[in-house]
PDB file of C-alpha atoms in Angstrom:
ATOM      1  CA  MET R   1      52.467  44.777 -30.945  1.00  0.00           C
ATOM      2  CA  SER R   2      55.374  44.882 -33.195  1.00  0.00           C
ATOM      3  CA  ILE R   3      58.635  42.657 -33.372  1.00  0.00           C
ATOM      4  CA  ILE R   4      61.423  43.384 -31.084  1.00  0.00           C
ATOM      5  CA  VAL R   5      65.099  43.286 -32.583  1.00  0.00           C
ATOM      6  CA  THR R   6      68.196  43.343 -30.753  1.00  0.00           C
ATOM      7  CA  ASP R   7      71.414  43.757 -32.657  1.00  0.00           C
ATOM      8  CA  LEU R   8      75.034  43.251 -31.781  1.00  0.00           C
ATOM      9  CA  ALA R   9      75.110  46.673 -30.232  1.00  0.00           C
ATOM     10  CA  GLY R  10      71.874  46.306 -28.473  1.00  0.00           C
ATOM     11  CA  GLY R  11      70.746  44.911 -24.947  1.00  0.00           C
ATOM     12  CA  GLU R  12      71.798  45.667 -21.605  1.00  0.00           C
ATOM     13  CA  THR R  13      75.393  44.660 -20.649  1.00  0.00           C
ATOM     14  CA  ILE R  14      76.368  43.848 -17.112  1.00  0.00           C
ATOM     15  CA  ALA R  15      79.555  42.769 -15.760  1.00  0.00           C
ATOM     16  CA  ALA R  16      79.137  40.280 -12.993  1.00  0.00           C
ATOM     17  CA  GLY R  17      82.453  39.131 -11.539  1.00  0.00           C
ATOM     18  CA  ALA R  18      84.540  37.654 -14.407  1.00  0.00           C
ATOM     19  CA  LEU R  19      81.236  37.017 -16.452  1.00  0.00           C
ATOM     20  CA  THR R  20      79.757  39.329 -19.071  1.00  0.00           C
ATOM     21  CA  ILE R  21      75.932  39.168 -19.322  1.00  0.00           C
ATOM     22  CA  ARG R  22      74.069  40.834 -22.033  1.00  0.00           C
ATOM     23  CA  ILE R  23      70.254  40.972 -21.454  1.00  0.00           C
ATOM     24  CA  LEU R  24      68.565  40.507 -24.913  1.00  0.00           C
ATOM     25  CA  GLU R  25      64.981  40.348 -23.721  1.00  0.00           C
ATOM     26  CA  ASP R  26      64.083  41.105 -20.109  1.00  0.00           C
ATOM     27  CA  GLY R  27      60.591  39.839 -20.461  1.00  0.00           C
ATOM     28  CA  SER R  28      58.939  43.343 -20.943  1.00  0.00           C
ATOM     29  CA  SER R  29      57.973  42.449 -24.570  1.00  0.00           C
ATOM     30  CA  THR R  30      56.903  38.991 -23.841  1.00  0.00           C
ATOM     31  CA  ASP R  31      54.457  39.538 -21.088  1.00  0.00           C
ATOM     32  CA  HIS R  32      57.135  38.189 -18.652  1.00  0.00           C
ATOM     33  CA  ARG R  33      56.962  34.706 -20.317  1.00  0.00           C
ATOM     34  CA  LEU R  34      60.634  34.676 -21.437  1.00  0.00           C
ATOM     35  CA  GLY R  35      63.861  36.307 -20.703  1.00  0.00           C
ATOM     36  CA  VAL R  36      67.018  35.843 -22.962  1.00  0.00           C
ATOM     37  CA  VAL R  37      70.623  36.536 -22.025  1.00  0.00           C
ATOM     38  CA  GLU R  38      74.008  36.088 -23.682  1.00  0.00           C
ATOM     39  CA  VAL R  39      76.584  34.939 -21.121  1.00  0.00           C
ATOM     40  CA  THR R  40      80.242  35.227 -21.821  1.00  0.00           C
ATOM     41  CA  ILE R  41      82.650  33.368 -19.619  1.00  0.00           C
ATOM     42  CA  PRO R  42      86.422  34.043 -19.842  1.00  0.00           C
ATOM     43  CA  PRO R  43      88.993  31.127 -19.937  1.00  0.00           C
ATOM     44  CA  HIS R  44      89.499  29.213 -16.675  1.00  0.00           C
ATOM     45  CA  VAL R  45      86.580  30.752 -14.832  1.00  0.00           C
ATOM     46  CA  ASP R  46      83.884  29.028 -12.748  1.00  0.00           C
ATOM     47  CA  GLY R  47      80.263  29.928 -13.008  1.00  0.00           C
ATOM     48  CA  PRO R  48      77.840  30.267 -10.009  1.00  0.00           C
ATOM     49  CA  PRO R  49      77.506  27.704  -7.346  1.00  0.00           C
ATOM     50  CA  GLN R  50      75.438  24.482  -8.104  1.00  0.00           C
ATOM     51  CA  HIS R  51      71.782  25.477  -7.645  1.00  0.00           C
ATOM     52  CA  VAL R  52      68.173  24.728  -8.486  1.00  0.00           C
ATOM     53  CA  HIS R  53      65.406  26.970  -9.669  1.00  0.00           C
ATOM     54  CA  ARG R  54      62.018  26.615  -7.995  1.00  0.00           C
ATOM     55  CA  GLN R  55      59.920  28.797 -10.309  1.00  0.00           C
ATOM     56  CA  HIS R  56      61.618  28.957 -13.738  1.00  0.00           C
ATOM     57  CA  ASP R  57      63.213  26.746 -16.368  1.00  0.00           C
ATOM     58  CA  GLU R  58      66.689  27.696 -17.837  1.00  0.00           C
ATOM     59  CA  THR R  59      68.105  26.618 -21.207  1.00  0.00           C
ATOM     60  CA  PHE R  60      71.596  27.093 -22.426  1.00  0.00           C
ATOM     61  CA  TYR R  61      72.744  26.994 -26.158  1.00  0.00           C
ATOM     62  CA  VAL R  62      76.459  26.978 -26.626  1.00  0.00           C
ATOM     63  CA  VAL R  63      77.307  29.599 -29.349  1.00  0.00           C
ATOM     64  CA  SER R  64      81.115  29.251 -28.884  1.00  0.00           C
ATOM     65  CA  GLY R  65      83.875  27.647 -26.719  1.00  0.00           C
ATOM     66  CA  ASN R  66      83.640  24.452 -24.523  1.00  0.00           C
ATOM     67  CA  PRO R  67      81.716  25.007 -21.411  1.00  0.00           C
ATOM     68  CA  ARG R  68      81.419  22.276 -18.696  1.00  0.00           C
ATOM     69  CA  PHE R  69      77.917  21.955 -17.299  1.00  0.00           C
ATOM     70  CA  THR R  70      77.516  20.120 -13.926  1.00  0.00           C
ATOM     71  CA  CYS R  71      74.119  18.616 -12.967  1.00  0.00           C
ATOM     72  CA  GLY R  72      74.302  16.858  -9.585  1.00  0.00           C
ATOM     73  CA  VAL R  73      77.450  14.872 -10.007  1.00  0.00           C
ATOM     74  CA  GLU R  74      77.099  14.447 -13.948  1.00  0.00           C
ATOM     75  CA  GLU R  75      79.588  16.591 -15.874  1.00  0.00           C
ATOM     76  CA  ILE R  76      78.959  17.403 -19.436  1.00  0.00           C
ATOM     77  CA  ASP R  77      81.610  18.856 -21.676  1.00  0.00           C
ATOM     78  CA  ALA R  78      79.709  20.687 -24.341  1.00  0.00           C
ATOM     79  CA  GLN R  79      80.594  22.051 -27.813  1.00  0.00           C
ATOM     80  CA  PRO R  80      79.013  24.751 -30.182  1.00  0.00           C
ATOM     81  CA  GLY R  81      75.671  23.804 -31.111  1.00  0.00           C
ATOM     82  CA  VAL R  82      74.756  21.908 -27.974  1.00  0.00           C
ATOM     83  CA  MET R  83      71.606  22.837 -25.897  1.00  0.00           C
ATOM     84  CA  ILE R  84      71.346  22.054 -22.187  1.00  0.00           C
ATOM     85  CA  SER R  85      67.845  22.412 -20.637  1.00  0.00           C
ATOM     86  CA  THR R  86      67.486  22.519 -16.793  1.00  0.00           C
ATOM     87  CA  PRO R  87      63.791  22.256 -15.796  1.00  0.00           C
ATOM     88  CA  ILE R  88      62.598  23.443 -12.421  1.00  0.00           C
ATOM     89  CA  GLY R  89      64.235  21.568  -9.608  1.00  0.00           C
ATOM     90  CA  THR R  90      67.377  20.357 -11.632  1.00  0.00           C
ATOM     91  CA  PRO R  91      70.577  20.880  -9.829  1.00  0.00           C
ATOM     92  CA  HIS R  92      73.086  22.748 -12.210  1.00  0.00           C
ATOM     93  CA  THR R  93      76.036  25.019 -12.856  1.00  0.00           C
ATOM     94  CA  PHE R  94      78.514  25.772 -15.547  1.00  0.00           C
ATOM     95  CA  ALA R  95      82.133  26.826 -15.972  1.00  0.00           C
ATOM     96  CA  ASN R  96      84.796  27.385 -18.700  1.00  0.00           C
ATOM     97  CA  PRO R  97      87.616  25.158 -17.863  1.00  0.00           C
ATOM     98  CA  GLY R  98      89.260  25.804 -21.391  1.00  0.00           C
ATOM     99  CA  GLY R  99      91.538  28.392 -22.808  1.00  0.00           C
ATOM    100  CA  THR R 100      89.152  30.132 -25.136  1.00  0.00           C
ATOM    101  CA  PRO R 101      86.036  32.254 -24.069  1.00  0.00           C
ATOM    102  CA  VAL R 102      82.642  30.656 -23.899  1.00  0.00           C
ATOM    103  CA  VAL R 103      79.488  32.231 -25.173  1.00  0.00           C
ATOM    104  CA  LEU R 104      76.079  30.906 -24.189  1.00  0.00           C
ATOM    105  CA  LEU R 105      72.643  32.007 -25.173  1.00  0.00           C
ATOM    106  CA  CYS R 106      70.327  31.345 -22.139  1.00  0.00           C
ATOM    107  CA  THR R 107      66.649  31.484 -21.841  1.00  0.00           C
ATOM    108  CA  VAL R 108      64.666  31.667 -18.573  1.00  0.00           C
ATOM    109  CA  THR R 109      61.033  30.933 -18.470  1.00  0.00           C
ATOM    110  CA  PRO R 110      59.305  32.798 -17.114  1.00  0.00           C
ATOM    111  CA  ASP R 111      61.701  35.814 -16.888  1.00  0.00           C
ATOM    112  CA  LEU R 112      61.987  35.672 -13.089  1.00  0.00           C
ATOM    113  CA  TYR R 113      65.651  35.385 -13.032  1.00  0.00           C
ATOM    114  CA  ILE R 114      66.481  38.578 -15.200  1.00  0.00           C
ATOM    115  CA  ASP R 115      66.688  40.931 -12.200  1.00  0.00           C
ATOM    116  CA  TYR R 116      68.998  38.368 -10.587  1.00  0.00           C
ATOM    117  CA  PHE R 117      71.495  39.055 -13.414  1.00  0.00           C
ATOM    118  CA  ARG R 118      71.064  42.850 -12.797  1.00  0.00           C
ATOM    119  CA  GLU R 119      71.799  42.390  -9.214  1.00  0.00           C
ATOM    120  CA  LEU R 120      75.064  40.601  -9.936  1.00  0.00           C
ATOM    121  CA  ALA R 121      76.384  43.732 -11.391  1.00  0.00           C
ATOM    122  CA  GLN R 122      77.263  44.862  -7.842  1.00  0.00           C
ATOM    123  CA  PHE R 123      80.241  42.333  -7.851  1.00  0.00           C
ATOM    124  CA  THR R 124      83.147  43.494  -9.745  1.00  0.00           C
ATOM    125  CA  GLY R 125      86.755  42.191  -9.905  1.00  0.00           C
ATOM    126  CA  GLY R 126      87.313  38.863  -8.339  1.00  0.00           C
ATOM    127  CA  PRO R 127      84.962  36.003  -7.523  1.00  0.00           C
ATOM    128  CA  PRO R 128      81.915  37.166  -5.561  1.00  0.00           C
ATOM    129  CA  ASP R 129      81.320  35.922  -2.110  1.00  0.00           C
ATOM    130  CA  PRO R 130      79.284  32.675  -2.206  1.00  0.00           C
ATOM    131  CA  ALA R 131      77.061  33.790   0.719  1.00  0.00           C
ATOM    132  CA  ALA R 132      76.178  36.955  -0.991  1.00  0.00           C
ATOM    133  CA  ILE R 133      75.377  35.155  -4.295  1.00  0.00           C
ATOM    134  CA  ALA R 134      73.337  32.649  -2.260  1.00  0.00           C
ATOM    135  CA  ALA R 135      71.219  35.451  -0.699  1.00  0.00           C
ATOM    136  CA  ILE R 136      70.505  37.115  -4.034  1.00  0.00           C
ATOM    137  CA  MET R 137      69.666  33.725  -5.617  1.00  0.00           C
ATOM    138  CA  ALA R 138      67.097  33.198  -2.742  1.00  0.00           C
ATOM    139  CA  LYS R 139      65.307  36.408  -3.758  1.00  0.00           C
ATOM    140  CA  TYR R 140      64.492  34.636  -7.153  1.00  0.00           C
ATOM    141  CA  ALA R 141      63.245  31.261  -5.927  1.00  0.00           C
ATOM    142  CA  THR R 142      66.716  29.705  -6.329  1.00  0.00           C
ATOM    143  CA  GLU R 143      68.768  27.565  -3.894  1.00  0.00           C
ATOM    144  CA  VAL R 144      72.263  26.724  -3.803  1.00  0.00           C
ATOM    145  CA  VAL R 145      72.811  22.906  -3.593  1.00  0.00           C
ATOM    146  CA  ARG R 146      75.594  20.498  -2.661  1.00  0.00           C
ATOM    147  CA  PRO R 147      75.793  17.435  -4.779  1.00  0.00           C
ATOM    148  CA  SER R 148      74.743  14.258  -2.827  1.00  0.00           C
TER     149      SER R 148
END
């Protein structure tokens, strides 16, 4: 096996509603242990509905901008250099309430969620229908949750 290099022009880029998702590692070179994506969120845009993953962990590293993470009822305003980890069963979502784009580096372990991102490509233009998003999430062991 040899090393895998993905440069600025590499990866698979997906437009999902207002978000841009670039798949850097889809799990095919890690025996499906790890998936890595870069997520770009334009200013004043919300992310997905709050949700929990039942079969994979998700970690976010803030590259640029100031995203807001919501975990249950707790809100975390992050800055570049901050890492947020959401283990299996942890409710979470993210948004960009600010005026500059946010770039996140996101890992999923194992890579189960990578095809979810690919399915999001069907949503173009405005915000996707929440019920449609929930149905796709369910295919990848993920549930939409409401804060208690």
